[in-house]
């Protein structure tokens, strides 16, 4: 019988808790490895269906102006969109007015935008779309494992913590990779003791209990070793208490509606700096299902996204040469606004890609237009770029993927040219250095 380390945690954590008088928290399940030749991939998933037509708006398109009413981003005035250079033909594309810090990253040539992209499957169900997208093989339904898990398995990802979901659950994209763990705070990489007085004795008891060669005992030893190694990397004061993570000077993660994103990105940043072998991380940012009240909800969500990504990127300025962030959502929103001051489930959307190894300051893709005959089913933005085109290019050029079929079997797509390959000279003409100040 084979017992994976992940299966061990699910089945045996209660037993360890009983022996220790506490609980097992925040576990990682792999050995350290060389990650210097691969980018750390961070996937931010905007759960609920982000309105890409408001995030990156075709402000002068007559069909957009006629369909969106008061929800539209405008060409001038108080709700004017933020200017973008190097956009795709077809419209005057502007960022949402609350995305000022995304504009800064774009001007800095660190942020790329892909428009009219997404999942080609026509479902408008959140759960189906997320499963198809995170599974990565929508033509065959929902597979047994996720695209990110297949990537990590294909490169034999190792490290004390090669993959983490910054939250309370591992997303479907990571299902199938035994080294993935979900956590909300790196300080939770510990055994919770009822009494420090007996810590040494309890450690000895656990070591003895898992000293055999059975699959359960081997998995137990690996888990306990991982807990110990992660704890060694946590900064502590003179009393042995864990010191809370402090971002770089001037960096402030968002609060308010963006607090969940800020907290998750802060967790990922702290793990990256701890050098635990992290290769992939996922972050969920929910609340984008704006069927009503979009006029006041969406701006706050966008501000949280912009502030979160900006803070995260500045916080990890020492890691820019090996960090790539991808932002995606299960689908976009309908072109025409509804009667409740919102938008319903749509199809085509935007993706954002952030990193030193990205040809930023540019928009990619093909704009299909918004005339009725150009829309998907006559109502939604059509998709001209499969979302896997973006992911595949990032995984091959910035990760360590050898062939697309290892992650997206049967998928064929031409790279957009948005990522630099290893060894390519990264060109940053007229680059503006980002200040380490959020506001």
PDB file of C-alpha atoms in Angstrom, residues 80-331:
ATOM      1  CA  UNK A  80     -12.628  58.623 -17.089  1.00  0.00           C
ATOM      2  CA  UNK A  81     -10.539  55.526 -17.641  1.00  0.00           C
ATOM      3  CA  UNK A  82      -6.776  55.530 -17.163  1.00  0.00           C
ATOM      4  CA  UNK A  83      -4.731  55.829 -20.335  1.00  0.00           C
ATOM      5  CA  UNK A  84      -2.850  52.827 -21.712  1.00  0.00           C
ATOM      6  CA  UNK A  85      -0.205  52.738 -24.429  1.00  0.00           C
ATOM      7  CA  UNK A  86       0.556  49.857 -26.808  1.00  0.00           C
ATOM      8  CA  UNK A  87      -2.982  48.521 -26.827  1.00  0.00           C
ATOM      9  CA  UNK A  88      -4.501  46.189 -29.414  1.00  0.00           C
ATOM     10  CA  UNK A  89      -6.380  47.645 -32.414  1.00  0.00           C
ATOM     11  CA  UNK A  90     -10.128  48.036 -32.258  1.00  0.00           C
ATOM     12  CA  UNK A  91     -10.849  50.562 -29.515  1.00  0.00           C
ATOM     13  CA  UNK A  92      -9.454  53.073 -27.052  1.00  0.00           C
ATOM     14  CA  UNK A  93      -8.763  50.764 -24.121  1.00  0.00           C
ATOM     15  CA  UNK A  94      -8.528  52.278 -20.648  1.00  0.00           C
ATOM     16  CA  UNK A  95      -8.021  50.856 -17.180  1.00  0.00           C
ATOM     17  CA  UNK A  96     -10.742  51.355 -14.600  1.00  0.00           C
ATOM     18  CA  UNK A  97     -10.325  54.685 -12.737  1.00  0.00           C
ATOM     19  CA  UNK A  98      -9.586  52.867  -9.457  1.00  0.00           C
ATOM     20  CA  UNK A  99      -6.755  50.854 -11.034  1.00  0.00           C
ATOM     21  CA  UNK A 100      -4.144  53.601 -10.728  1.00  0.00           C
ATOM     22  CA  UNK A 101      -1.533  51.245  -9.298  1.00  0.00           C
ATOM     23  CA  UNK A 102      -2.095  48.755 -12.111  1.00  0.00           C
ATOM     24  CA  UNK A 103      -1.415  51.606 -14.494  1.00  0.00           C
ATOM     25  CA  UNK A 104       1.868  52.241 -12.653  1.00  0.00           C
ATOM     26  CA  UNK A 105       2.879  48.604 -13.125  1.00  0.00           C
ATOM     27  CA  UNK A 106       1.885  48.814 -16.790  1.00  0.00           C
ATOM     28  CA  UNK A 107       3.908  51.997 -17.336  1.00  0.00           C
ATOM     29  CA  UNK A 108       6.792  50.249 -15.600  1.00  0.00           C
ATOM     30  CA  UNK A 109       6.541  47.528 -18.284  1.00  0.00           C
ATOM     31  CA  UNK A 110       6.017  44.892 -15.640  1.00  0.00           C
ATOM     32  CA  UNK A 111       2.322  44.260 -16.353  1.00  0.00           C
ATOM     33  CA  UNK A 112       0.849  42.782 -19.531  1.00  0.00           C
ATOM     34  CA  UNK A 113      -2.858  42.608 -20.392  1.00  0.00           C
ATOM     35  CA  UNK A 114      -4.554  39.975 -22.543  1.00  0.00           C
ATOM     36  CA  UNK A 115      -8.077  40.847 -23.663  1.00  0.00           C
ATOM     37  CA  UNK A 116     -10.913  38.771 -25.122  1.00  0.00           C
ATOM     38  CA  UNK A 117      -9.520  35.603 -23.602  1.00  0.00           C
ATOM     39  CA  UNK A 118     -10.819  32.846 -21.386  1.00  0.00           C
ATOM     40  CA  UNK A 119     -12.458  29.440 -21.397  1.00  0.00           C
ATOM     41  CA  UNK A 120     -13.848  28.509 -24.801  1.00  0.00           C
ATOM     42  CA  UNK A 121     -16.463  26.248 -23.249  1.00  0.00           C
ATOM     43  CA  UNK A 122     -19.686  28.224 -23.288  1.00  0.00           C
ATOM     44  CA  UNK A 123     -20.911  27.450 -19.769  1.00  0.00           C
ATOM     45  CA  UNK A 124     -22.120  30.339 -17.656  1.00  0.00           C
ATOM     46  CA  UNK A 125     -22.080  28.277 -14.453  1.00  0.00           C
ATOM     47  CA  UNK A 126     -19.498  29.440 -11.918  1.00  0.00           C
ATOM     48  CA  UNK A 127     -18.747  25.941 -10.679  1.00  0.00           C
ATOM     49  CA  UNK A 128     -18.521  24.329 -14.108  1.00  0.00           C
ATOM     50  CA  UNK A 129     -16.393  27.148 -15.502  1.00  0.00           C
ATOM     51  CA  UNK A 130     -13.992  27.054 -12.556  1.00  0.00           C
ATOM     52  CA  UNK A 131     -13.688  23.267 -12.728  1.00  0.00           C
ATOM     53  CA  UNK A 132     -13.076  23.315 -16.475  1.00  0.00           C
ATOM     54  CA  UNK A 133     -10.579  26.154 -16.198  1.00  0.00           C
ATOM     55  CA  UNK A 134      -8.678  24.731 -13.228  1.00  0.00           C
ATOM     56  CA  UNK A 135      -8.768  21.248 -14.714  1.00  0.00           C
ATOM     57  CA  UNK A 136      -7.238  22.580 -17.913  1.00  0.00           C
ATOM     58  CA  UNK A 137      -8.806  20.022 -20.274  1.00  0.00           C
ATOM     59  CA  UNK A 138     -12.323  21.389 -20.903  1.00  0.00           C
ATOM     60  CA  UNK A 139     -12.695  19.338 -24.089  1.00  0.00           C
ATOM     61  CA  UNK A 140     -12.727  16.189 -21.949  1.00  0.00           C
ATOM     62  CA  UNK A 141     -14.820  17.501 -19.074  1.00  0.00           C
ATOM     63  CA  UNK A 142     -13.370  17.666 -15.582  1.00  0.00           C
ATOM     64  CA  UNK A 143     -10.162  15.594 -15.174  1.00  0.00           C
ATOM     65  CA  UNK A 144      -8.980  13.874 -12.010  1.00  0.00           C
ATOM     66  CA  UNK A 145      -6.279  16.469 -11.369  1.00  0.00           C
ATOM     67  CA  UNK A 146      -5.643  20.151 -11.958  1.00  0.00           C
ATOM     68  CA  UNK A 147      -3.378  21.875 -14.456  1.00  0.00           C
ATOM     69  CA  UNK A 148      -1.084  23.265 -11.772  1.00  0.00           C
ATOM     70  CA  UNK A 149      -0.747  19.825 -10.184  1.00  0.00           C
ATOM     71  CA  UNK A 150       0.234  18.336 -13.545  1.00  0.00           C
ATOM     72  CA  UNK A 151       2.831  21.057 -13.991  1.00  0.00           C
ATOM     73  CA  UNK A 152       4.349  20.502 -10.556  1.00  0.00           C
ATOM     74  CA  UNK A 153       4.406  16.737 -11.058  1.00  0.00           C
ATOM     75  CA  UNK A 154       5.991  17.126 -14.497  1.00  0.00           C
ATOM     76  CA  UNK A 155       8.949  19.060 -13.081  1.00  0.00           C
ATOM     77  CA  UNK A 156       9.255  16.825 -10.005  1.00  0.00           C
ATOM     78  CA  UNK A 157       8.703  19.861  -7.813  1.00  0.00           C
ATOM     79  CA  UNK A 158      10.457  19.591  -4.479  1.00  0.00           C
ATOM     80  CA  UNK A 159      11.240  21.761  -1.489  1.00  0.00           C
ATOM     81  CA  UNK A 160       9.956  21.969   2.043  1.00  0.00           C
ATOM     82  CA  UNK A 161       6.872  23.706   0.651  1.00  0.00           C
ATOM     83  CA  UNK A 162       6.756  23.571  -3.172  1.00  0.00           C
ATOM     84  CA  UNK A 163       3.098  24.550  -3.499  1.00  0.00           C
ATOM     85  CA  UNK A 164       0.760  26.481  -1.260  1.00  0.00           C
ATOM     86  CA  UNK A 165      -2.793  27.744  -1.416  1.00  0.00           C
ATOM     87  CA  UNK A 166      -2.951  30.928   0.623  1.00  0.00           C
ATOM     88  CA  UNK A 167      -6.290  30.248   2.234  1.00  0.00           C
ATOM     89  CA  UNK A 168      -8.334  27.535   3.856  1.00  0.00           C
ATOM     90  CA  UNK A 169      -8.515  25.088   0.959  1.00  0.00           C
ATOM     91  CA  UNK A 170      -6.413  23.749  -1.886  1.00  0.00           C
ATOM     92  CA  UNK A 171      -8.038  24.738  -5.209  1.00  0.00           C
ATOM     93  CA  UNK A 172      -8.829  22.182  -7.877  1.00  0.00           C
ATOM     94  CA  UNK A 173      -5.889  23.415  -9.974  1.00  0.00           C
ATOM     95  CA  UNK A 174      -3.540  21.889  -7.348  1.00  0.00           C
ATOM     96  CA  UNK A 175      -5.472  18.672  -6.737  1.00  0.00           C
ATOM     97  CA  UNK A 176      -3.286  15.715  -7.679  1.00  0.00           C
ATOM     98  CA  UNK A 177      -0.020  17.135  -6.370  1.00  0.00           C
ATOM     99  CA  UNK A 178       0.785  15.663  -2.981  1.00  0.00           C
ATOM    100  CA  UNK A 179       3.094  18.503  -1.984  1.00  0.00           C
ATOM    101  CA  UNK A 180       0.336  21.132  -1.911  1.00  0.00           C
ATOM    102  CA  UNK A 181      -0.884  22.602   1.366  1.00  0.00           C
ATOM    103  CA  UNK A 182      -3.394  25.268   2.344  1.00  0.00           C
ATOM    104  CA  UNK A 183      -2.532  27.821   5.016  1.00  0.00           C
ATOM    105  CA  UNK A 184      -3.412  31.314   6.090  1.00  0.00           C
ATOM    106  CA  UNK A 185      -0.312  32.170   8.124  1.00  0.00           C
ATOM    107  CA  UNK A 186       3.246  30.757   7.953  1.00  0.00           C
ATOM    108  CA  UNK A 187       3.420  30.996  11.740  1.00  0.00           C
ATOM    109  CA  UNK A 188       0.946  28.093  11.806  1.00  0.00           C
ATOM    110  CA  UNK A 189       3.686  25.729  10.605  1.00  0.00           C
ATOM    111  CA  UNK A 190       3.869  24.138  14.010  1.00  0.00           C
ATOM    112  CA  UNK A 191       2.535  21.620  16.456  1.00  0.00           C
ATOM    113  CA  UNK A 192       0.231  23.261  18.960  1.00  0.00           C
ATOM    114  CA  UNK A 193       1.462  22.255  22.416  1.00  0.00           C
ATOM    115  CA  UNK A 194      -0.603  22.388  25.585  1.00  0.00           C
ATOM    116  CA  UNK A 195       2.560  22.706  27.625  1.00  0.00           C
ATOM    117  CA  UNK A 196       6.085  23.691  26.603  1.00  0.00           C
ATOM    118  CA  UNK A 197       7.290  21.809  29.657  1.00  0.00           C
ATOM    119  CA  UNK A 198       6.803  18.474  27.901  1.00  0.00           C
ATOM    120  CA  UNK A 199       7.842  19.488  24.397  1.00  0.00           C
ATOM    121  CA  UNK A 200      11.049  17.439  24.389  1.00  0.00           C
ATOM    122  CA  UNK A 201       9.289  14.331  25.673  1.00  0.00           C
ATOM    123  CA  UNK A 202       6.487  14.678  23.129  1.00  0.00           C
ATOM    124  CA  UNK A 203       8.966  15.074  20.283  1.00  0.00           C
ATOM    125  CA  UNK A 204      10.736  11.928  21.397  1.00  0.00           C
ATOM    126  CA  UNK A 205       7.427  10.069  21.589  1.00  0.00           C
ATOM    127  CA  UNK A 206       6.467  11.131  18.069  1.00  0.00           C
ATOM    128  CA  UNK A 207       9.876  10.181  16.683  1.00  0.00           C
ATOM    129  CA  UNK A 208       9.580   6.755  18.260  1.00  0.00           C
ATOM    130  CA  UNK A 209       6.005   6.275  17.081  1.00  0.00           C
ATOM    131  CA  UNK A 210       6.951   6.962  13.442  1.00  0.00           C
ATOM    132  CA  UNK A 211      10.328   5.207  13.444  1.00  0.00           C
ATOM    133  CA  UNK A 212       9.177   2.162  11.466  1.00  0.00           C
ATOM    134  CA  UNK A 213       9.081   1.481   7.729  1.00  0.00           C
ATOM    135  CA  UNK A 214       5.347   1.295   7.088  1.00  0.00           C
ATOM    136  CA  UNK A 215       3.903   3.839   4.621  1.00  0.00           C
ATOM    137  CA  UNK A 216       2.111   5.629   7.448  1.00  0.00           C
ATOM    138  CA  UNK A 217       5.272   5.850   9.545  1.00  0.00           C
ATOM    139  CA  UNK A 218       7.365   7.070   6.603  1.00  0.00           C
ATOM    140  CA  UNK A 219       4.784   9.742   5.794  1.00  0.00           C
ATOM    141  CA  UNK A 220       4.655  10.706   9.452  1.00  0.00           C
ATOM    142  CA  UNK A 221       8.422  11.158   9.657  1.00  0.00           C
ATOM    143  CA  UNK A 222       8.415  13.314   6.546  1.00  0.00           C
ATOM    144  CA  UNK A 223       5.645  15.472   7.949  1.00  0.00           C
ATOM    145  CA  UNK A 224       7.326  15.959  11.317  1.00  0.00           C
ATOM    146  CA  UNK A 225      10.633  16.783   9.639  1.00  0.00           C
ATOM    147  CA  UNK A 226       8.904  19.349   7.476  1.00  0.00           C
ATOM    148  CA  UNK A 227       7.257  20.971  10.494  1.00  0.00           C
ATOM    149  CA  UNK A 228      10.641  21.234  12.173  1.00  0.00           C
ATOM    150  CA  UNK A 229      12.373  22.702   9.128  1.00  0.00           C
ATOM    151  CA  UNK A 230       9.693  25.319   8.543  1.00  0.00           C
ATOM    152  CA  UNK A 231       9.749  26.297  12.203  1.00  0.00           C
ATOM    153  CA  UNK A 232      13.505  26.814  11.973  1.00  0.00           C
ATOM    154  CA  UNK A 233      12.893  29.487   9.346  1.00  0.00           C
ATOM    155  CA  UNK A 234      10.330  31.468  11.310  1.00  0.00           C
ATOM    156  CA  UNK A 235      11.861  34.616  12.849  1.00  0.00           C
ATOM    157  CA  UNK A 236      11.617  34.654  16.632  1.00  0.00           C
ATOM    158  CA  UNK A 237      12.323  37.054  19.454  1.00  0.00           C
ATOM    159  CA  UNK A 238      14.600  36.376  22.411  1.00  0.00           C
ATOM    160  CA  UNK A 239      11.765  34.522  24.155  1.00  0.00           C
ATOM    161  CA  UNK A 240      11.271  32.160  21.223  1.00  0.00           C
ATOM    162  CA  UNK A 241       7.990  33.723  20.135  1.00  0.00           C
ATOM    163  CA  UNK A 242       7.310  34.022  16.406  1.00  0.00           C
ATOM    164  CA  UNK A 243       7.769  37.568  15.121  1.00  0.00           C
ATOM    165  CA  UNK A 244       4.870  38.664  12.863  1.00  0.00           C
ATOM    166  CA  UNK A 245       5.803  39.231   9.233  1.00  0.00           C
ATOM    167  CA  UNK A 246       6.810  42.775   8.352  1.00  0.00           C
ATOM    168  CA  UNK A 247       6.705  43.881   4.683  1.00  0.00           C
ATOM    169  CA  UNK A 248       9.407  46.031   3.114  1.00  0.00           C
ATOM    170  CA  UNK A 249       9.555  49.640   4.255  1.00  0.00           C
ATOM    171  CA  UNK A 250       6.799  51.675   2.616  1.00  0.00           C
ATOM    172  CA  UNK A 251       4.769  48.672   1.481  1.00  0.00           C
ATOM    173  CA  UNK A 252       1.191  48.483   2.685  1.00  0.00           C
ATOM    174  CA  UNK A 253      -1.185  45.708   1.769  1.00  0.00           C
ATOM    175  CA  UNK A 254      -4.832  46.697   1.226  1.00  0.00           C
ATOM    176  CA  UNK A 255      -7.557  46.662   3.822  1.00  0.00           C
ATOM    177  CA  UNK A 256     -11.286  47.065   3.334  1.00  0.00           C
ATOM    178  CA  UNK A 257     -12.780  44.955   0.560  1.00  0.00           C
ATOM    179  CA  UNK A 258      -9.269  44.020  -0.568  1.00  0.00           C
ATOM    180  CA  UNK A 259      -8.133  42.792   2.859  1.00  0.00           C
ATOM    181  CA  UNK A 260      -8.566  39.101   2.030  1.00  0.00           C
ATOM    182  CA  UNK A 261      -6.373  39.497  -1.040  1.00  0.00           C
ATOM    183  CA  UNK A 262      -3.822  41.538   0.879  1.00  0.00           C
ATOM    184  CA  UNK A 263      -3.585  38.982   3.678  1.00  0.00           C
ATOM    185  CA  UNK A 264      -3.173  36.102   1.233  1.00  0.00           C
ATOM    186  CA  UNK A 265      -0.503  37.883  -0.795  1.00  0.00           C
ATOM    187  CA  UNK A 266       1.299  38.823   2.413  1.00  0.00           C
ATOM    188  CA  UNK A 267       1.360  35.119   3.335  1.00  0.00           C
ATOM    189  CA  UNK A 268       2.840  34.191  -0.043  1.00  0.00           C
ATOM    190  CA  UNK A 269       5.442  36.965   0.188  1.00  0.00           C
ATOM    191  CA  UNK A 270       6.570  35.797   3.621  1.00  0.00           C
ATOM    192  CA  UNK A 271       6.941  32.200   2.413  1.00  0.00           C
ATOM    193  CA  UNK A 272       8.968  33.277  -0.600  1.00  0.00           C
ATOM    194  CA  UNK A 273      11.331  35.204   1.654  1.00  0.00           C
ATOM    195  CA  UNK A 274      11.651  32.205   3.979  1.00  0.00           C
ATOM    196  CA  UNK A 275      13.233  30.237   1.112  1.00  0.00           C
ATOM    197  CA  UNK A 276      11.179  27.087   1.632  1.00  0.00           C
ATOM    198  CA  UNK A 277      11.389  25.981  -1.999  1.00  0.00           C
ATOM    199  CA  UNK A 278       8.078  27.526  -3.045  1.00  0.00           C
ATOM    200  CA  UNK A 279       7.387  27.107  -6.774  1.00  0.00           C
ATOM    201  CA  UNK A 280       3.672  27.784  -7.042  1.00  0.00           C
ATOM    202  CA  UNK A 281       1.052  29.577  -4.993  1.00  0.00           C
ATOM    203  CA  UNK A 282      -2.627  30.248  -5.469  1.00  0.00           C
ATOM    204  CA  UNK A 283      -4.657  33.116  -4.088  1.00  0.00           C
ATOM    205  CA  UNK A 284      -8.432  33.541  -4.271  1.00  0.00           C
ATOM    206  CA  UNK A 285     -10.072  36.963  -4.361  1.00  0.00           C
ATOM    207  CA  UNK A 286     -13.845  36.676  -4.338  1.00  0.00           C
ATOM    208  CA  UNK A 287     -16.838  38.959  -4.619  1.00  0.00           C
ATOM    209  CA  UNK A 288     -16.836  39.579  -8.384  1.00  0.00           C
ATOM    210  CA  UNK A 289     -20.333  38.213  -9.089  1.00  0.00           C
ATOM    211  CA  UNK A 290     -21.816  41.681  -9.484  1.00  0.00           C
ATOM    212  CA  UNK A 291     -25.416  41.029 -10.543  1.00  0.00           C
ATOM    213  CA  UNK A 292     -26.464  44.122  -8.625  1.00  0.00           C
ATOM    214  CA  UNK A 293     -24.842  47.183  -7.140  1.00  0.00           C
ATOM    215  CA  UNK A 294     -21.839  46.932  -9.448  1.00  0.00           C
ATOM    216  CA  UNK A 295     -21.427  50.681  -9.498  1.00  0.00           C
ATOM    217  CA  UNK A 296     -20.210  50.750  -5.898  1.00  0.00           C
ATOM    218  CA  UNK A 297     -18.919  47.188  -5.398  1.00  0.00           C
ATOM    219  CA  UNK A 298     -16.708  46.870  -8.463  1.00  0.00           C
ATOM    220  CA  UNK A 299     -14.573  50.000  -7.878  1.00  0.00           C
ATOM    221  CA  UNK A 300     -13.684  48.770  -4.382  1.00  0.00           C
ATOM    222  CA  UNK A 301     -12.759  45.336  -5.722  1.00  0.00           C
ATOM    223  CA  UNK A 302     -10.568  46.887  -8.409  1.00  0.00           C
ATOM    224  CA  UNK A 303      -8.855  49.150  -5.887  1.00  0.00           C
ATOM    225  CA  UNK A 304      -8.131  46.118  -3.698  1.00  0.00           C
ATOM    226  CA  UNK A 305      -6.729  44.194  -6.653  1.00  0.00           C
ATOM    227  CA  UNK A 306      -4.514  47.078  -7.756  1.00  0.00           C
ATOM    228  CA  UNK A 307      -3.241  47.829  -4.250  1.00  0.00           C
ATOM    229  CA  UNK A 308      -2.670  44.150  -3.507  1.00  0.00           C
ATOM    230  CA  UNK A 309      -0.649  43.415  -6.633  1.00  0.00           C
ATOM    231  CA  UNK A 310       1.323  46.637  -6.297  1.00  0.00           C
ATOM    232  CA  UNK A 311       2.167  45.943  -2.648  1.00  0.00           C
ATOM    233  CA  UNK A 312       3.073  42.325  -3.372  1.00  0.00           C
ATOM    234  CA  UNK A 313       5.351  43.269  -6.264  1.00  0.00           C
ATOM    235  CA  UNK A 314       7.094  45.985  -4.285  1.00  0.00           C
ATOM    236  CA  UNK A 315       7.394  43.735  -1.242  1.00  0.00           C
ATOM    237  CA  UNK A 316       9.240  41.158  -3.369  1.00  0.00           C
ATOM    238  CA  UNK A 317      11.447  43.537  -5.336  1.00  0.00           C
ATOM    239  CA  UNK A 318      14.467  41.351  -4.639  1.00  0.00           C
ATOM    240  CA  UNK A 319      12.699  38.440  -6.365  1.00  0.00           C
ATOM    241  CA  UNK A 320      11.476  40.172  -9.526  1.00  0.00           C
ATOM    242  CA  UNK A 321      13.770  38.127 -11.749  1.00  0.00           C
ATOM    243  CA  UNK A 322      12.084  34.873 -10.682  1.00  0.00           C
ATOM    244  CA  UNK A 323       8.496  35.821  -9.971  1.00  0.00           C
ATOM    245  CA  UNK A 324       5.485  35.691 -12.296  1.00  0.00           C
ATOM    246  CA  UNK A 325       1.920  36.513 -11.287  1.00  0.00           C
ATOM    247  CA  UNK A 326      -1.100  35.519 -13.388  1.00  0.00           C
ATOM    248  CA  UNK A 327      -4.551  36.977 -12.697  1.00  0.00           C
ATOM    249  CA  UNK A 328      -7.586  35.173 -14.116  1.00  0.00           C
ATOM    250  CA  UNK A 329     -11.324  34.659 -13.610  1.00  0.00           C
ATOM    251  CA  UNK A 330     -13.802  31.965 -14.652  1.00  0.00           C
ATOM    252  CA  UNK A 331     -15.616  34.216 -17.148  1.00  0.00           C
TER     253      UNK A 331
END
